[in-house]
Coordinates of C-alpha atoms in Angstrom, one line a residue:
M229 CA 14.1 -6.1 17.2
L230 CA 11.2 -4.7 15.5
H231 CA 11.9 -3.3 11.8
A232 CA 9.5 -1.7 9.4
V233 CA 9.2 -2.7 5.7
I234 CA 7.7 0.0 3.5
M235 CA 6.4 -1.3 0.2
A236 CA 6.9 1.6 -2.1
G237 CA 6.9 -0.2 -5.7
G238 CA 3.5 0.8 -7.0
S239 CA 3.0 2.9 -10.0
G240 CA -0.1 4.6 -8.9
T241 CA -1.5 4.9 -12.5
R242 CA -5.0 5.9 -11.1
F243 CA -3.4 9.2 -10.2
W244 CA -2.5 10.1 -13.7
P245 CA -1.6 12.8 -14.7
E246 CA 0.0 13.8 -11.6
S247 CA 1.4 10.3 -11.0
R248 CA 4.1 9.3 -13.4
R249 CA 6.6 6.4 -13.6
L250 CA 9.2 8.4 -12.0
M251 CA 6.8 10.2 -9.8
P252 CA 4.3 7.7 -8.7
K253 CA 1.7 8.2 -6.0
Q254 CA 3.6 7.5 -2.8
L255 CA 6.1 10.4 -3.8
L256 CA 3.2 12.8 -4.2
Q257 CA 1.6 15.3 -1.7
L258 CA -2.0 14.3 -1.8
A259 CA -2.8 14.7 1.9
G260 CA -1.2 17.2 4.1
D261 CA 2.3 19.0 3.6
S262 CA 4.4 15.8 3.3
T263 CA 4.4 13.2 0.5
M264 CA 2.7 9.9 1.0
I265 CA 5.9 8.0 1.8
Q266 CA 7.3 10.8 4.0
S267 CA 4.0 10.7 6.0
T268 CA 4.4 6.9 6.4
A269 CA 8.2 7.0 7.6
A270 CA 7.1 9.9 10.1
R271 CA 4.1 8.0 11.4
L272 CA 6.4 5.2 12.3
G273 CA 9.2 7.3 13.9
G274 CA 7.5 6.9 17.6
T275 CA 7.7 3.2 17.3
I276 CA 10.3 2.3 14.7
P277 CA 13.2 4.6 14.2
A278 CA 14.6 5.6 10.8
D279 CA 17.6 3.3 11.3
R280 CA 15.3 0.3 11.3
Q281 CA 12.9 1.3 8.5
W282 CA 13.5 -0.2 5.2
V283 CA 12.0 0.7 2.0
L284 CA 11.3 -1.9 -1.0
T285 CA 10.8 -0.1 -4.4
N286 CA 11.4 0.0 -8.0
E287 CA 15.0 0.3 -8.7
V288 CA 14.5 3.5 -10.7
L289 CA 13.0 5.1 -7.6
V290 CA 15.8 4.2 -5.1
D291 CA 17.3 7.9 -5.7
A292 CA 14.1 10.0 -5.4
I293 CA 12.9 7.9 -2.3
G294 CA 16.5 8.5 -0.6
K295 CA 15.9 12.3 -1.4
Q296 CA 12.4 12.2 0.5
L297 CA 13.7 10.0 3.3
P298 CA 17.3 11.2 4.0
G299 CA 17.0 9.6 7.6
V300 CA 16.7 6.2 6.2
P301 CA 20.2 4.6 5.6
G302 CA 20.9 4.1 1.9
P303 CA 21.5 0.6 1.9
Q304 CA 18.1 0.1 3.4
I305 CA 16.3 1.4 0.4
L306 CA 16.2 -1.7 -1.7
G307 CA 15.5 -1.6 -5.5
E308 CA 13.6 -4.5 -7.2
P309 CA 15.1 -4.8 -10.6
F310 CA 11.7 -6.2 -11.9
K311 CA 7.9 -6.1 -10.9
R312 CA 7.2 -9.4 -9.3
D313 CA 4.3 -8.6 -6.8
T314 CA 4.2 -8.4 -3.0
A315 CA 5.5 -11.9 -1.9
P316 CA 8.9 -11.7 -3.6
C317 CA 9.2 -8.0 -2.3
I318 CA 8.7 -9.1 1.3
G319 CA 10.9 -12.0 0.8
L320 CA 13.8 -9.8 -0.3
A321 CA 13.1 -7.7 2.7
A322 CA 12.9 -10.8 5.2
V323 CA 16.3 -12.2 4.1
S324 CA 18.0 -8.7 3.9
I325 CA 16.9 -7.9 7.5
A326 CA 17.4 -11.3 8.8
H327 CA 21.0 -11.1 7.8
G328 CA 21.7 -8.6 10.3
D329 CA 19.1 -9.6 12.8
P330 CA 17.9 -13.2 12.8
D331 CA 15.5 -12.7 15.5
A332 CA 13.7 -9.5 13.5
I333 CA 10.1 -9.0 13.9
L334 CA 8.9 -7.1 10.6
L335 CA 5.9 -4.6 10.2
V336 CA 5.1 -4.7 6.6
L337 CA 3.1 -2.0 5.3
P338 CA 2.1 0.0 2.1
S339 CA 3.7 3.5 1.6
D340 CA 0.5 5.3 0.5
H341 CA -2.1 4.8 3.3
V342 CA -3.4 7.8 5.4
I343 CA -3.7 7.0 9.2
A344 CA -4.4 10.1 11.1
D345 CA -3.6 9.0 14.6
A346 CA 0.0 8.0 15.1
A347 CA -0.2 7.3 18.7
A348 CA -3.1 4.8 18.1
F349 CA -1.3 3.2 15.2
G350 CA 1.9 2.8 17.4
R351 CA 0.0 1.1 20.3
A352 CA -1.8 -1.4 17.8
I353 CA 1.7 -2.2 16.4
Q354 CA 3.0 -2.6 20.0
A355 CA 0.0 -4.8 20.9
G356 CA 0.7 -7.1 17.5
E357 CA 4.3 -7.4 18.6
K358 CA 3.1 -8.7 22.0
L359 CA 1.0 -11.2 20.3
I360 CA 4.1 -12.5 18.3
Q361 CA 6.2 -12.7 21.3
Q362 CA 3.6 -14.8 22.8
D363 CA 3.6 -17.0 19.9
P364 CA 6.6 -16.7 17.5
T365 CA 4.8 -18.7 14.6
R366 CA 1.9 -16.3 14.7
I367 CA 1.2 -13.8 11.9
V368 CA -0.7 -10.8 12.5
T369 CA -2.7 -8.6 10.3
F370 CA -4.7 -5.4 10.9
G371 CA -8.6 -5.3 10.0
I372 CA -10.3 -1.9 9.3
K373 CA -14.0 -2.1 10.6
P374 CA -16.0 -1.3 7.6
T375 CA -18.2 1.7 7.1
Y376 CA -19.9 0.9 3.9
P377 CA -20.2 -2.1 1.6
A378 CA -16.9 -1.9 -0.5
E379 CA -16.1 -3.8 -3.3
S380 CA -12.7 -2.7 -3.9
F381 CA -11.1 -4.4 -0.8
G382 CA -10.2 -7.7 0.6
Y383 CA -12.0 -8.9 3.7
I384 CA -11.0 -10.7 6.7
Q385 CA -13.5 -12.9 8.8
R386 CA -12.7 -12.8 12.4
G387 CA -13.0 -16.2 14.7
D388 CA -12.4 -16.5 18.4
V389 CA -11.1 -13.7 20.6
I390 CA -7.6 -14.0 21.7
A391 CA -7.3 -13.5 25.4
G392 CA -4.8 -11.3 27.1
S393 CA -4.2 -8.8 24.0
D394 CA -4.2 -4.9 24.8
V395 CA -6.6 -4.4 21.8
D396 CA -9.4 -6.2 20.3
A397 CA -7.6 -9.3 18.7
F398 CA -9.1 -12.4 17.0
D399 CA -8.1 -15.5 15.4
V400 CA -8.6 -15.2 11.5
Q401 CA -11.2 -17.5 10.3
R402 CA -11.0 -16.8 6.6
F403 CA -9.6 -14.4 4.0
R404 CA -11.9 -13.3 1.2
E405 CA -11.2 -11.6 -2.0
K406 CA -12.9 -8.4 -3.4
P407 CA -16.5 -9.3 -3.2
D408 CA -19.5 -8.3 -5.5
R409 CA -21.9 -5.6 -4.0
Q410 CA -24.4 -8.1 -2.5
T411 CA -21.6 -10.0 -0.9
A412 CA -19.9 -7.0 0.5
T413 CA -23.4 -5.9 1.9
E414 CA -23.7 -9.2 3.5
Y415 CA -20.3 -8.9 5.2
L416 CA -21.1 -5.4 6.3
A417 CA -24.5 -6.7 8.1
G418 CA -22.6 -9.9 9.4
G419 CA -20.5 -7.7 11.7
D420 CA -17.6 -10.2 11.8
F421 CA -15.7 -9.0 8.7
Y422 CA -13.1 -6.4 8.4
W423 CA -11.4 -4.5 5.5
N424 CA -8.0 -6.2 4.8
S425 CA -5.7 -3.3 5.5
G426 CA -2.6 -4.9 4.0
I427 CA -0.6 -4.3 7.1
F428 CA 1.1 -7.2 8.4
L429 CA 3.5 -8.2 11.4
W430 CA 5.7 -11.4 11.6
R431 CA 9.1 -12.7 12.3
A432 CA 11.4 -12.8 9.4
D433 CA 12.0 -16.4 9.8
T434 CA 8.3 -17.3 10.3
I435 CA 7.6 -15.5 6.9
L436 CA 10.5 -17.1 5.1
S437 CA 9.6 -20.8 6.5
A438 CA 5.9 -20.2 5.3
M439 CA 7.1 -19.2 1.6
K440 CA 9.4 -22.2 1.8
K441 CA 6.3 -24.5 2.4
N442 CA 4.0 -22.7 0.3
V443 CA 6.2 -21.3 -2.7
P444 CA 9.3 -23.3 -2.6
E445 CA 10.6 -22.4 -5.9
M446 CA 10.2 -18.6 -5.1
H447 CA 11.8 -19.3 -1.6
A448 CA 14.8 -20.9 -3.1
R449 CA 15.6 -17.7 -5.3
I450 CA 15.2 -15.6 -2.3
E451 CA 17.4 -17.6 -0.5
T452 CA 19.9 -17.5 -3.1
I453 CA 19.8 -13.8 -3.2
G454 CA 20.1 -13.8 0.5
A455 CA 23.3 -15.9 0.5
A456 CA 24.8 -13.3 -2.0
I457 CA 24.4 -10.2 0.4
G458 CA 27.7 -8.6 1.0
R459 CA 29.3 -10.3 -1.9
D460 CA 30.7 -8.4 -5.1
D461 CA 28.2 -10.1 -7.2
F462 CA 25.1 -9.3 -5.3
D463 CA 23.5 -7.1 -7.8
A464 CA 24.0 -9.6 -10.5
V465 CA 22.6 -12.4 -8.5
L466 CA 19.6 -10.4 -7.5
R467 CA 18.9 -9.0 -11.1
K468 CA 19.2 -13.0 -12.3
E469 CA 17.1 -14.6 -9.5
F470 CA 14.5 -11.8 -9.2
E471 CA 13.7 -12.0 -13.0
A472 CA 13.2 -15.5 -12.9
I473 CA 10.5 -15.3 -10.1
N474 CA 7.0 -16.1 -10.8
G475 CA 5.5 -13.3 -8.9
K476 CA 2.4 -13.7 -6.5
S477 CA 0.8 -11.4 -3.9
I478 CA 1.6 -12.3 -0.5
D479 CA -2.0 -13.0 0.1
Y480 CA -2.2 -15.8 -2.4
A481 CA 1.3 -17.1 -1.5
V482 CA 1.0 -17.1 2.3
M483 CA -1.9 -15.7 4.0
E484 CA -4.7 -17.2 2.8
G485 CA -3.4 -20.9 3.7
Y486 CA -1.4 -20.0 6.7
P487 CA -3.0 -21.7 9.9
N488 CA -1.9 -19.2 12.6
V489 CA -3.3 -15.7 11.8
A490 CA -4.4 -13.1 14.1
V491 CA -6.4 -10.0 13.3
V492 CA -6.1 -6.9 15.2
E493 CA -9.1 -4.6 15.0
A494 CA -7.4 -1.4 14.0
P495 CA -8.0 1.4 16.6
F496 CA -7.2 4.2 14.0
D497 CA -8.7 5.8 10.9
W498 CA -7.5 4.7 7.6
D499 CA -7.7 5.5 4.0
D500 CA -6.0 3.6 1.4
V501 CA -5.9 6.6 -1.1
G502 CA -6.6 4.3 -4.0
S503 CA -8.1 6.8 -6.4
W504 CA -8.8 10.6 -7.2
Q505 CA -12.1 10.3 -5.0
A506 CA -10.0 9.9 -2.0
I507 CA -8.8 13.6 -2.4
A508 CA -12.7 14.1 -1.3
R509 CA -12.3 12.4 1.9
L510 CA -8.9 14.0 2.7
H511 CA -9.9 17.6 2.0
P512 CA -12.7 19.6 3.0
S513 CA -15.6 20.3 0.6
D514 CA -17.4 23.6 0.0
E515 CA -21.1 24.1 0.2
H516 CA -21.7 22.7 -3.1
G517 CA -19.7 19.5 -2.3
N518 CA -16.8 20.6 -4.4
T519 CA -13.4 19.4 -3.2
V520 CA -10.8 22.1 -4.5
V521 CA -7.0 22.0 -4.2
G522 CA -5.5 24.9 -5.9
N523 CA -7.4 27.6 -7.6
H524 CA -11.0 27.4 -9.2
V525 CA -13.6 29.7 -10.1
A526 CA -16.9 28.1 -10.4
I527 CA -20.6 28.8 -11.6
D528 CA -23.4 26.3 -10.9
T529 CA -20.8 23.5 -10.1
T530 CA -21.4 20.7 -7.7
G531 CA -19.8 17.6 -6.3
C532 CA -16.6 18.0 -8.3
I533 CA -13.1 17.2 -7.3
I534 CA -10.5 19.8 -8.7
R535 CA -6.7 19.8 -8.4
T536 CA -4.7 22.3 -10.1
R537 CA -1.0 23.8 -10.2
P538 CA -0.7 26.8 -7.9
D539 CA -0.1 29.2 -10.8
H540 CA -3.2 28.0 -12.8
T541 CA -6.7 28.4 -12.3
V542 CA -9.7 26.2 -13.6
T543 CA -13.1 27.5 -14.2
T544 CA -16.2 25.4 -14.5
I545 CA -19.9 26.2 -15.7
D546 CA -22.9 23.9 -14.9
V547 CA -21.1 20.7 -14.3
D548 CA -21.4 18.1 -11.7
G549 CA -19.6 15.0 -10.3
L550 CA -16.5 15.7 -12.3
I551 CA -12.7 15.0 -11.6
I552 CA -10.5 17.6 -13.1
V553 CA -6.6 17.4 -12.3
Q554 CA -4.5 20.0 -14.2
T555 CA -0.6 19.5 -14.5
E556 CA 2.1 21.5 -16.3
D557 CA 1.9 19.2 -19.5
A558 CA -1.4 17.3 -19.2
T559 CA -5.3 17.8 -18.0
L560 CA -7.7 15.0 -16.9
V561 CA -11.6 15.5 -16.9
A562 CA -13.5 12.7 -16.1
P563 CA -16.9 11.7 -14.3
K564 CA -16.5 10.4 -10.9
H565 CA -17.9 7.2 -11.8
A566 CA -15.6 6.4 -14.5
E567 CA -12.4 7.0 -12.3
E568 CA -11.1 3.4 -12.7
R569 CA -10.7 4.1 -16.4
V570 CA -7.9 6.3 -15.7
R571 CA -5.7 3.6 -16.1
E572 CA -7.1 3.0 -19.7
I573 CA -5.6 6.4 -20.6
V574 CA -2.2 5.4 -19.2
K575 CA -2.4 2.2 -21.5
R576 CA -3.5 4.2 -24.5
L577 CA -0.4 6.7 -23.9
E578 CA 1.7 3.6 -23.8
A579 CA 0.5 2.1 -26.9
D580 CA 0.8 5.6 -28.6
S581 CA 4.6 5.7 -27.3
R582 CA 3.8 9.1 -25.5
Q583 CA 6.7 8.4 -23.3
E584 CA 6.7 12.0 -22.1
L585 CA 3.3 11.6 -20.3
L586 CA 4.0 8.4 -18.7

């Protein structure tokens, strides 16, 4: 059966001051009336019902996610005791799901993407599932047709077309890490590169076999955790083994060296909502290029992103290209071009032991 694995362990530091340790990006309403993780689960509903949705997250977020996703069975919201990157996260999900469904196919996806067309998304997932049914050792990923030379995404170069697919699908020639501007421009001009969406399909036994070959020490600890499922000592085993894992991303651990990967050209619009500038893509702007979510009074203000609490008004005079985010206990003001430095603020607050702001 097809199961969904929603990865929801990120801390979302680039969305400070709204994002905090106990309220990270995936639990915020950044696009529409639902939180990011609620939108992800709802998008899956037409293809994978809630009783086959699994969430992997930080253990301190399990209760909060359970409240936001009441349809997902509690035991399927798995709390990772330590942050160990995506490969251990996916391995834990695979052994947990395979314990009850040895033939499971897993759709693995982040919790914080915006995909507008749920129907097109569902059709792409079903087409990817057929590719795996044709070849159970195949791994499927989803590529986003690039629209500009992005330096913040990994890339996938496509190879030969795969015949018989319901959507455009190709063998993967190679994966490429985040490029510099010139290289990204060359990728865009070449026409055979996609942005790596970070959305994958594979059989649980396929990904575990690949991990056994490529990261055997990690795999052994994941298998030890899997063997403890249902036992009274499961929590203790999970904590001990997970702490000892040398974390790696799934891209480094498996994807870049796996010989049988297909890429489906995504037939849906996609936004990874990676920073505050995504708000300008997700909400309309006024005639001066300002994107405002909340209350704002402006004089000679252009190209700004402003997000406020409903009971608070921000006023601006003669400014351009700012990000202004106001919360109950903190306010961020930064030029758009410096948005990556928001994480430096979080590190400074950590160094100053300002726990109330983290």
